[in-house]
Amino acid sequence: MQEALGELVYAPWIYVLVALSVLLDVFLPVLPSGVIVVAAATVAAGAAAEAAGTAGLAGPAAAGTDTALPETFVLVLCAAAASVLGDLAVYRLARHGGARFGRVVARSRRLAAAQARLGHALRRGGGPLFVLARFAPAGRSVMSLAAGAAQRRTREFLPWSALAGLAWALYSVGIGYFGGQWLGATWLGAAVPVLALFGAGGLAACLVRHHGTRSPSPA
């Protein structure tokens, strides 16, 4: 069963699903793109470890590591690239869309609330805070909106967006990978990494809000 799941995850369409979910959740923060990335990495690692152990190789953990690494690498690339493309799209819309795009954003209660909480902190925190905010709920959307609304140049925004997307992708795929290696492609193997993903998001949101309250208000 796990071997069949592994073959399913290795199919090309799963990478398209991962890329689309990450690309679109900057516009719809309710999409569970992080959960999809973690689940794909968990199933790939767990199924590979189980298949290698069944085949009588050196052991599930060691053999599964060699088998799952290419798929894991592709998952990281898909998630990171889609994250940057989505960020860039929202950044461009916010930079050139003006008040019309602002009204569209205001229709989303969750996004509007996140923008109110994190917007000031992101504007004052600079690049490193952009990376931290990538892990916070809706922080990615607010990060891109704030940069575009502040008319930051692309060469200032893009490197931090790329670093944030890569850090998030490495963390999400990494916890799913190790969850699958240690716990297998089971409900527990998927639940533990997802909880770790939510925990990182909650911690990042708290740190960004804390930074915002400590930042001196503009004159």
Coordinates of N, CA and C in Angstrom, one line a residue:
M1 N 0.8 -1.2 0.0 CA 0.0 0.0 0.0 C 0.9 1.3 0.0
Q2 N 1.9 1.3 0.9 CA 2.7 2.4 0.9 C 3.6 2.6 -0.3
E3 N 3.9 1.5 -0.9 CA 4.7 1.5 -2.2 C 3.8 2.1 -3.3
A4 N 2.5 1.8 -3.3 CA 1.6 2.4 -4.3 C 1.4 3.9 -4.0
L5 N 1.3 4.3 -2.8 CA 1.3 5.7 -2.5 C 2.5 6.4 -3.0
G6 N 3.7 5.8 -2.8 CA 4.9 6.4 -3.2 C 4.9 6.6 -4.7
E7 N 4.4 5.6 -5.5 CA 4.4 5.8 -6.9 C 3.4 6.9 -7.3
L8 N 2.3 7.0 -6.5 CA 1.4 8.1 -6.8 C 2.0 9.5 -6.6
V9 N 2.8 9.6 -5.5 CA 3.5 10.8 -5.2 C 4.5 11.2 -6.2
Y10 N 5.2 10.1 -6.8 CA 6.2 10.4 -7.8 C 5.6 10.8 -9.1
A11 N 4.3 10.6 -9.3 CA 3.7 11.0 -10.6 C 3.9 12.5 -10.8
P12 N 4.0 12.9 -12.1 CA 4.3 14.3 -12.4 C 3.2 15.2 -11.9
W13 N 1.9 14.7 -11.9 CA 0.8 15.6 -11.5 C 0.9 16.1 -10.1
I14 N 1.6 15.4 -9.2 CA 1.6 15.8 -7.8 C 2.4 17.1 -7.7
Y15 N 3.5 17.2 -8.6 CA 4.3 18.4 -8.5 C 3.5 19.6 -9.1
V16 N 2.6 19.4 -10.1 CA 1.8 20.4 -10.6 C 0.8 20.9 -9.5
L17 N 0.2 19.9 -8.7 CA -0.7 20.2 -7.6 C 0.0 21.1 -6.6
V18 N 1.2 20.7 -6.2 CA 2.0 21.4 -5.2 C 2.3 22.8 -5.7
A19 N 2.7 23.0 -6.9 CA 3.1 24.3 -7.4 C 1.8 25.2 -7.5
L20 N 0.7 24.6 -8.0 CA -0.5 25.4 -8.1 C -1.0 25.9 -6.7
S21 N -1.0 25.0 -5.8 CA -1.5 25.3 -4.4 C -0.7 26.4 -3.8
V22 N 0.6 26.3 -3.9 CA 1.5 27.3 -3.4 C 1.4 28.6 -4.1
L23 N 1.3 28.6 -5.4 CA 1.1 29.8 -6.2 C -0.2 30.5 -5.9
L24 N -1.3 29.8 -5.7 CA -2.6 30.4 -5.5 C -2.9 30.9 -4.1
D25 N -2.2 30.3 -3.1 CA -2.5 30.6 -1.7 C -2.1 32.0 -1.3
V26 N -1.3 32.7 -2.1 CA -1.0 34.1 -1.9 C -2.2 34.9 -2.1
F27 N -3.1 34.5 -3.1 CA -4.3 35.2 -3.3 C -5.5 34.7 -2.4
L28 N -5.4 33.4 -2.1 CA -6.4 32.8 -1.2 C -5.7 32.1 0.0
P29 N -5.4 32.8 1.0 CA -4.7 32.3 2.1 C -5.3 31.1 2.8
V30 N -6.6 30.8 2.5 CA -7.2 29.7 3.2 C -6.8 28.4 2.5
L31 N -6.1 28.4 1.4 CA -5.7 27.2 0.7 C -4.6 26.5 1.6
P32 N -4.7 25.2 1.8 CA -3.8 24.5 2.7 C -2.5 24.0 1.9
S33 N -1.8 25.0 1.3 CA -0.7 24.6 0.5 C 0.4 24.0 1.3
G34 N 0.6 24.5 2.5 CA 1.7 23.9 3.4 C 1.4 22.5 3.8
V35 N 0.1 22.2 4.0 CA -0.3 20.8 4.4 C -0.1 19.9 3.2
I36 N -0.4 20.4 2.0 CA -0.2 19.6 0.8 C 1.3 19.3 0.6
V37 N 2.2 20.2 0.8 CA 3.6 20.0 0.6 C 4.1 19.0 1.6
V38 N 3.7 19.2 2.9 CA 4.2 18.3 4.0 C 3.7 16.9 3.7
A39 N 2.4 16.8 3.3 CA 1.9 15.4 3.1 C 2.6 14.7 1.9
A40 N 2.9 15.5 0.8 CA 3.6 14.9 -0.3 C 4.9 14.4 0.1
A41 N 5.7 15.2 0.9 CA 7.0 14.8 1.3 C 6.9 13.6 2.3
T42 N 5.9 13.6 3.2 CA 5.8 12.5 4.1 C 5.5 11.2 3.4
V43 N 4.6 11.2 2.5 CA 4.2 10.0 1.8 C 5.4 9.5 0.9
A44 N 6.1 10.4 0.3 CA 7.2 10.0 -0.6 C 8.3 9.3 0.3
A45 N 8.7 9.9 1.4 CA 9.7 9.4 2.2 C 9.3 8.1 2.9
G46 N 8.0 8.1 3.4 CA 7.6 6.9 4.1 C 7.4 5.7 3.2
A47 N 6.9 5.9 2.0 CA 6.7 4.8 1.0 C 8.0 4.3 0.5
A48 N 9.0 5.2 0.3 CA 10.3 4.8 -0.2 C 11.0 4.0 0.9
A49 N 10.9 4.4 2.2 CA 11.5 3.6 3.2 C 10.9 2.2 3.4
E50 N 9.6 2.2 3.3 CA 8.9 0.9 3.4 C 9.2 0.0 2.2
A51 N 9.3 0.5 1.0 CA 9.6 -0.3 -0.1 C 11.0 -0.8 -0.1
A52 N 11.9 0.0 0.4 CA 13.3 -0.4 0.5 C 13.5 -1.5 1.6
G53 N 12.8 -1.3 2.7 CA 12.8 -2.3 3.7 C 12.3 -3.7 3.3
T54 N 11.1 -3.6 2.6 CA 10.5 -4.8 2.1 C 11.4 -5.6 1.1
A55 N 12.2 -4.8 0.3 CA 13.1 -5.4 -0.7 C 14.3 -6.0 0.0
G56 N 14.5 -5.8 1.3 CA 15.6 -6.4 2.0 C 16.9 -5.7 1.8
L57 N 16.9 -4.4 1.7 CA 18.1 -3.6 1.5 C 18.7 -3.3 2.9
A58 N 19.6 -2.3 3.0 CA 20.3 -2.1 4.3 C 19.4 -1.8 5.4
G59 N 18.2 -1.2 5.2 CA 17.3 -0.9 6.2 C 16.4 0.2 5.7
P60 N 15.2 0.3 6.3 CA 14.2 1.3 5.8 C 14.7 2.7 5.8
A61 N 15.4 3.1 6.9 CA 15.8 4.5 7.0 C 16.9 4.8 6.0
A62 N 17.9 4.0 5.9 CA 19.1 4.3 5.1 C 18.7 4.2 3.6
A63 N 18.0 3.1 3.2 CA 17.7 2.9 1.8 C 16.6 3.9 1.4
G64 N 15.6 4.2 2.2 CA 14.6 5.1 1.9 C 15.1 6.5 1.6
T65 N 16.2 6.8 2.4 CA 16.8 8.1 2.2 C 17.3 8.3 0.7
D66 N 18.0 7.3 0.2 CA 18.6 7.3 -1.1 C 17.4 7.4 -2.2
T67 N 16.3 6.6 -1.9 CA 15.3 6.5 -2.9 C 14.4 7.8 -3.0
A68 N 14.2 8.4 -1.9 CA 13.3 9.6 -1.8 C 13.9 10.9 -2.1
L69 N 15.3 11.0 -2.1 CA 15.9 12.3 -2.2 C 15.6 13.0 -3.5
P70 N 15.6 12.3 -4.7 CA 15.3 13.1 -5.9 C 13.9 13.7 -5.9
E71 N 12.9 13.0 -5.4 CA 11.6 13.5 -5.4 C 11.5 14.6 -4.3
T72 N 12.2 14.5 -3.2 CA 12.2 15.5 -2.2 C 12.8 16.8 -2.8
F73 N 13.9 16.7 -3.5 CA 14.5 17.8 -4.1 C 13.6 18.6 -5.1
V74 N 12.9 17.8 -5.9 CA 11.9 18.4 -6.8 C 10.8 19.1 -6.1
L75 N 10.3 18.5 -5.0 CA 9.3 19.1 -4.2 C 9.7 20.5 -3.7
V76 N 11.0 20.5 -3.2 CA 11.5 21.8 -2.7 C 11.5 22.8 -3.8
L77 N 12.0 22.4 -5.0 CA 12.1 23.4 -6.1 C 10.7 23.9 -6.5
C78 N 9.8 23.0 -6.6 CA 8.4 23.3 -7.0 C 7.8 24.3 -6.0
A79 N 7.9 24.0 -4.7 CA 7.3 24.8 -3.7 C 8.0 26.2 -3.6
A80 N 9.3 26.2 -3.7 CA 10.0 27.5 -3.6 C 9.8 28.4 -4.8
A81 N 9.8 27.8 -6.0 CA 9.6 28.6 -7.3 C 8.2 29.1 -7.3
A82 N 7.2 28.3 -6.9 CA 5.8 28.8 -7.0 C 5.6 29.9 -5.9
S83 N 6.3 29.8 -4.8 CA 6.2 30.8 -3.8 C 6.7 32.1 -4.3
V84 N 7.8 32.1 -5.0 CA 8.4 33.4 -5.5 C 7.5 33.9 -6.6
L85 N 7.0 33.1 -7.5 CA 6.1 33.6 -8.6 C 4.8 34.2 -8.0
G86 N 4.2 33.6 -7.0 CA 3.0 34.1 -6.4 C 3.3 35.4 -5.7
D87 N 4.4 35.5 -5.0 CA 4.8 36.8 -4.3 C 5.0 37.9 -5.3
L88 N 5.6 37.6 -6.4 CA 5.9 38.6 -7.4 C 4.6 39.1 -8.1
A89 N 3.7 38.2 -8.3 CA 2.4 38.6 -8.9 C 1.7 39.6 -8.0
V90 N 1.6 39.2 -6.7 CA 0.9 40.1 -5.8 C 1.6 41.4 -5.6
Y91 N 2.9 41.4 -5.6 CA 3.8 42.6 -5.4 C 3.5 43.5 -6.6
R92 N 3.4 43.0 -7.8 CA 3.2 43.8 -9.0 C 1.8 44.4 -9.0
L93 N 0.8 43.6 -8.6 CA -0.6 44.1 -8.5 C -0.7 45.2 -7.5
A94 N -0.1 45.0 -6.4 CA -0.1 46.1 -5.3 C 0.6 47.3 -5.7
R95 N 1.7 47.1 -6.5 CA 2.5 48.3 -6.9 C 1.8 49.1 -8.0
H96 N 1.1 48.4 -8.9 CA 0.5 49.1 -10.0 C -1.0 49.2 -10.0
G97 N -1.6 48.4 -9.1 CA -3.1 48.3 -9.0 C -3.7 49.5 -8.3
G98 N -3.0 50.1 -7.4 CA -3.6 51.2 -6.7 C -4.7 50.9 -5.8
A99 N -5.6 51.8 -5.6 CA -6.8 51.7 -4.7 C -7.7 50.6 -5.1
R100 N -7.8 50.3 -6.4 CA -8.8 49.3 -6.8 C -8.4 47.9 -6.2
F101 N -7.1 47.6 -6.3 CA -6.6 46.3 -5.7 C -6.8 46.3 -4.2
G102 N -6.6 47.5 -3.6 CA -6.8 47.6 -2.1 C -8.2 47.3 -1.7
R103 N -9.2 47.7 -2.5 CA -10.5 47.3 -2.2 C -10.8 45.9 -2.4
V104 N -10.2 45.2 -3.3 CA -10.4 43.8 -3.5 C -9.8 43.0 -2.3
V105 N -8.7 43.5 -1.8 CA -8.1 42.8 -0.6 C -9.0 43.0 0.6
A106 N -9.6 44.2 0.7 CA -10.4 44.5 1.9 C -11.6 43.6 2.0
R107 N -12.0 43.0 0.9 CA -13.2 42.1 0.9 C -12.9 40.8 1.7
S108 N -11.6 40.4 1.8 CA -11.2 39.2 2.5 C -11.0 39.6 4.0
R109 N -11.9 39.1 4.9 CA -11.8 39.5 6.3 C -10.4 39.0 6.9
R110 N -10.1 37.8 6.5 CA -8.8 37.2 7.1 C -7.6 38.0 6.6
L111 N -7.6 38.3 5.3 CA -6.4 39.0 4.8 C -6.4 40.4 5.3
A112 N -7.5 41.1 5.4 CA -7.5 42.4 5.9 C -7.1 42.5 7.3
A113 N -7.5 41.5 8.1 CA -7.0 41.5 9.5 C -5.6 41.2 9.6
A114 N -5.0 40.3 8.8 CA -3.6 40.1 8.8 C -2.8 41.3 8.4
Q115 N -3.3 42.0 7.4 CA -2.6 43.2 6.9 C -2.6 44.2 8.0
A116 N -3.7 44.4 8.8 CA -3.7 45.3 9.9 C -2.7 45.0 10.9
R117 N -2.6 43.6 11.3 CA -1.7 43.2 12.3 C -0.2 43.3 11.9
L118 N 0.1 42.9 10.7 CA 1.5 42.7 10.3 C 2.0 43.7 9.4
G119 N 1.2 44.5 8.7 CA 1.7 45.5 7.8 C 2.7 46.4 8.3
H120 N 2.4 47.0 9.5 CA 3.3 48.0 10.0 C 4.7 47.3 10.4
A121 N 4.6 46.2 11.0 CA 5.8 45.5 11.3 C 6.7 45.1 10.1
L122 N 6.0 44.7 9.0 CA 6.8 44.4 7.8 C 7.4 45.6 7.2
R123 N 6.7 46.7 7.2 CA 7.2 47.9 6.6 C 8.5 48.4 7.3
R124 N 8.5 48.2 8.6 CA 9.6 48.7 9.4 C 10.7 47.6 9.6
G125 N 10.3 46.4 9.4 CA 11.3 45.3 9.7 C 12.3 45.0 8.7
G126 N 12.0 45.4 7.4 CA 13.0 45.1 6.3 C 13.0 43.7 5.9
G127 N 14.0 43.3 5.2 CA 14.1 42.0 4.6 C 14.1 40.8 5.5
P128 N 14.9 40.8 6.6 CA 14.8 39.6 7.5 C 13.4 39.3 8.0
L129 N 12.6 40.3 8.3 CA 11.3 40.1 8.8 C 10.4 39.5 7.7
F130 N 10.7 39.8 6.4 CA 10.0 39.2 5.3 C 10.1 37.7 5.4
V131 N 11.3 37.2 5.7 CA 11.5 35.8 5.7 C 10.7 35.2 6.9
L132 N 10.7 35.8 8.0 CA 10.0 35.3 9.2 C 8.5 35.3 8.9
A133 N 8.0 36.4 8.3 CA 6.6 36.5 8.0 C 6.1 35.5 7.0
R134 N 7.0 34.9 6.2 CA 6.6 33.8 5.3 C 6.0 32.6 6.0
F135 N 6.4 32.4 7.2 CA 5.8 31.3 8.0 C 4.5 31.6 8.7
A136 N 4.2 32.9 8.8 CA 3.0 33.3 9.6 C 1.8 33.1 8.7
P137 N 0.6 32.8 9.2 CA -0.6 32.8 8.5 C -0.9 34.1 7.7
A138 N -1.1 34.0 6.4 CA -1.3 35.2 5.6 C -0.1 36.1 5.5
G139 N 1.0 35.8 6.2 CA 2.1 36.7 6.2 C 2.7 36.9 4.8
R140 N 2.7 35.9 4.0 CA 3.2 36.0 2.7 C 2.5 37.0 1.9
S141 N 1.2 37.0 2.0 CA 0.3 37.9 1.2 C 0.6 39.3 1.7
V142 N 0.7 39.5 3.0 CA 0.9 40.8 3.6 C 2.3 41.3 3.2
M143 N 3.2 40.4 3.2 CA 4.6 40.8 2.8 C 4.7 41.4 1.4
S144 N 4.0 40.7 0.5 CA 4.1 41.1 -0.9 C 3.2 42.4 -1.1
L145 N 2.1 42.5 -0.4 CA 1.3 43.7 -0.5 C 2.0 44.9 0.0
A146 N 2.6 44.7 1.2 CA 3.3 45.9 1.8 C 4.5 46.3 0.9
A147 N 5.2 45.4 0.3 CA 6.3 45.8 -0.5 C 5.9 46.5 -1.7
G148 N 4.8 46.0 -2.4 CA 4.3 46.7 -3.5 C 3.7 48.1 -3.2
A149 N 2.9 48.1 -2.1 CA 2.3 49.4 -1.8 C 3.3 50.5 -1.4
A150 N 4.4 50.0 -0.8 CA 5.5 50.9 -0.4 C 6.4 51.3 -1.6
Q151 N 6.0 50.8 -2.8 CA 6.8 51.1 -4.0 C 8.3 50.7 -3.9
R152 N 8.5 49.5 -3.2 CA 9.9 49.0 -3.2 C 10.3 48.5 -4.5
R153 N 11.5 48.7 -4.9 CA 12.0 48.2 -6.2 C 12.1 46.7 -6.2
T154 N 12.0 46.2 -7.4 CA 12.0 44.7 -7.6 C 13.3 44.1 -7.0
R155 N 14.4 44.7 -7.3 CA 15.7 44.2 -6.9 C 15.8 44.2 -5.3
E156 N 15.0 45.0 -4.7 CA 15.0 45.0 -3.2 C 14.1 43.9 -2.7
F157 N 13.0 43.7 -3.4 CA 12.0 42.7 -2.9 C 12.3 41.3 -3.3
L158 N 12.7 41.1 -4.5 CA 12.8 39.7 -5.1 C 13.8 38.8 -4.3
P159 N 15.0 39.3 -3.9 CA 15.9 38.4 -3.2 C 15.4 37.9 -1.9
W160 N 14.7 38.8 -1.2 CA 14.1 38.4 0.1 C 12.9 37.5 -0.1
S161 N 12.2 37.7 -1.1 CA 11.1 36.8 -1.4 C 11.6 35.4 -1.8
A162 N 12.7 35.3 -2.6 CA 13.3 34.1 -2.9 C 13.9 33.4 -1.7
L163 N 14.5 34.1 -0.8 CA 15.1 33.5 0.4 C 13.9 33.0 1.3
A164 N 12.9 33.8 1.4 CA 11.7 33.4 2.2 C 11.1 32.1 1.7
G165 N 10.9 32.1 0.4 CA 10.2 30.9 -0.3 C 11.1 29.7 -0.1
L166 N 12.4 29.8 -0.3 CA 13.3 28.7 -0.1 C 13.3 28.2 1.3
A167 N 13.4 29.1 2.3 CA 13.4 28.7 3.7 C 12.1 27.9 4.0
W168 N 11.0 28.5 3.6 CA 9.7 27.8 3.9 C 9.6 26.5 3.2
A169 N 10.0 26.4 2.0 CA 10.0 25.1 1.2 C 10.9 24.1 1.9
L170 N 12.1 24.4 2.3 CA 13.0 23.5 2.9 C 12.4 23.0 4.2
Y171 N 11.9 23.9 5.0 CA 11.3 23.5 6.3 C 10.1 22.6 6.1
S172 N 9.2 23.0 5.2 CA 8.0 22.2 5.0 C 8.3 20.8 4.5
V173 N 9.1 20.7 3.4 CA 9.5 19.4 2.9 C 10.3 18.7 3.9
G174 N 11.2 19.4 4.6 CA 12.1 18.7 5.5 C 11.3 18.0 6.6
I175 N 10.3 18.7 7.2 CA 9.6 18.0 8.4 C 8.8 16.9 7.8
G176 N 8.2 17.0 6.6 CA 7.5 15.9 6.0 C 8.3 14.8 5.7
Y177 N 9.5 15.0 5.2 CA 10.5 14.0 4.8 C 10.9 13.2 6.1
F178 N 11.3 13.9 7.1 CA 11.8 13.2 8.3 C 10.6 12.5 9.0
G179 N 9.4 13.1 9.0 CA 8.2 12.4 9.5 C 8.0 11.1 8.8
G180 N 8.1 11.1 7.5 CA 7.9 9.9 6.8 C 9.0 8.8 7.0
Q181 N 10.2 9.3 7.2 CA 11.3 8.4 7.5 C 11.2 7.7 8.8
W182 N 10.8 8.5 9.8 CA 10.7 8.0 11.2 C 9.4 7.3 11.5
L183 N 8.3 7.8 11.0 CA 7.0 7.3 11.4 C 6.3 6.6 10.2
G184 N 6.8 6.6 9.0 CA 6.2 6.0 7.9 C 5.1 6.8 7.3
A185 N 4.6 6.4 6.2 CA 3.4 7.1 5.5 C 2.1 6.7 6.2
T186 N 2.0 7.1 7.4 CA 0.8 6.9 8.2 C 0.2 8.2 8.6
W187 N -1.0 8.1 9.3 CA -1.7 9.3 9.8 C -0.8 10.0 10.8
L188 N -0.1 9.2 11.7 CA 0.8 9.8 12.6 C 2.0 10.5 12.0
G189 N 2.5 9.8 10.9 CA 3.6 10.4 10.2 C 3.3 11.7 9.5
A190 N 2.0 11.8 9.1 CA 1.6 13.1 8.5 C 1.2 14.1 9.5
A191 N 0.6 13.7 10.6 CA 0.1 14.6 11.6 C 1.2 15.4 12.3
V192 N 2.2 14.7 12.7 CA 3.3 15.3 13.4 C 4.0 16.4 12.6
P193 N 4.3 16.2 11.4 CA 4.9 17.3 10.6 C 3.9 18.5 10.4
V194 N 2.6 18.2 10.2 CA 1.7 19.2 10.0 C 1.6 20.1 11.3
L195 N 1.6 19.4 12.5 CA 1.6 20.2 13.7 C 2.8 21.0 13.8
A196 N 4.0 20.5 13.4 CA 5.2 21.3 13.4 C 5.1 22.5 12.5
L197 N 4.4 22.3 11.3 CA 4.2 23.4 10.4 C 3.3 24.5 11.0
F198 N 2.2 24.1 11.7 CA 1.4 25.1 12.3 C 2.1 25.7 13.5
G199 N 2.9 25.0 14.2 CA 3.6 25.5 15.3 C 4.6 26.6 14.9
A200 N 5.3 26.4 13.8 CA 6.2 27.4 13.3 C 5.4 28.6 12.8
G201 N 4.2 28.4 12.2 CA 3.4 29.5 11.8 C 3.0 30.4 12.9
G202 N 2.5 29.7 14.0 CA 2.1 30.5 15.2 C 3.2 31.2 15.8
L203 N 4.4 30.6 15.9 CA 5.5 31.3 16.5 C 6.0 32.5 15.7
A204 N 6.0 32.3 14.3 CA 6.3 33.4 13.4 C 5.4 34.5 13.6
A205 N 4.1 34.3 13.6 CA 3.1 35.3 13.8 C 3.3 36.1 15.1
C206 N 3.6 35.4 16.2 CA 3.8 36.0 17.5 C 5.0 36.9 17.4
L207 N 6.1 36.4 16.8 CA 7.3 37.2 16.7 C 7.2 38.5 15.8
V208 N 6.4 38.3 14.7 CA 6.2 39.5 13.9 C 5.4 40.5 14.6
R209 N 4.3 40.1 15.3 CA 3.4 41.0 16.0 C 4.2 41.7 17.1
H210 N 5.1 40.9 17.8 CA 5.9 41.5 18.9 C 6.8 42.5 18.3
H211 N 7.4 42.3 17.2 CA 8.3 43.3 16.6 C 7.5 44.5 16.2
G212 N 6.2 44.3 15.8 CA 5.4 45.5 15.4 C 5.1 46.4 16.7
T213 N 4.9 45.7 17.8 CA 4.5 46.5 19.0 C 5.8 47.2 19.6
R214 N 7.0 46.6 19.3 CA 8.2 47.2 19.8 C 8.7 48.3 18.9
S215 N 8.3 48.3 17.6 CA 8.7 49.3 16.7 C 8.2 50.7 17.0
P216 N 9.0 51.7 17.0 CA 8.5 53.1 17.3 C 7.6 53.5 16.3
S217 N 6.5 54.2 16.7 CA 5.5 54.7 15.7 C 6.1 55.8 14.9
P218 N 5.8 55.9 13.6 CA 6.3 57.0 12.8 C 5.8 58.4 13.3
A219 N 6.6 59.4 13.0 CA 6.3 60.7 13.5 C 5.1 61.2 12.8

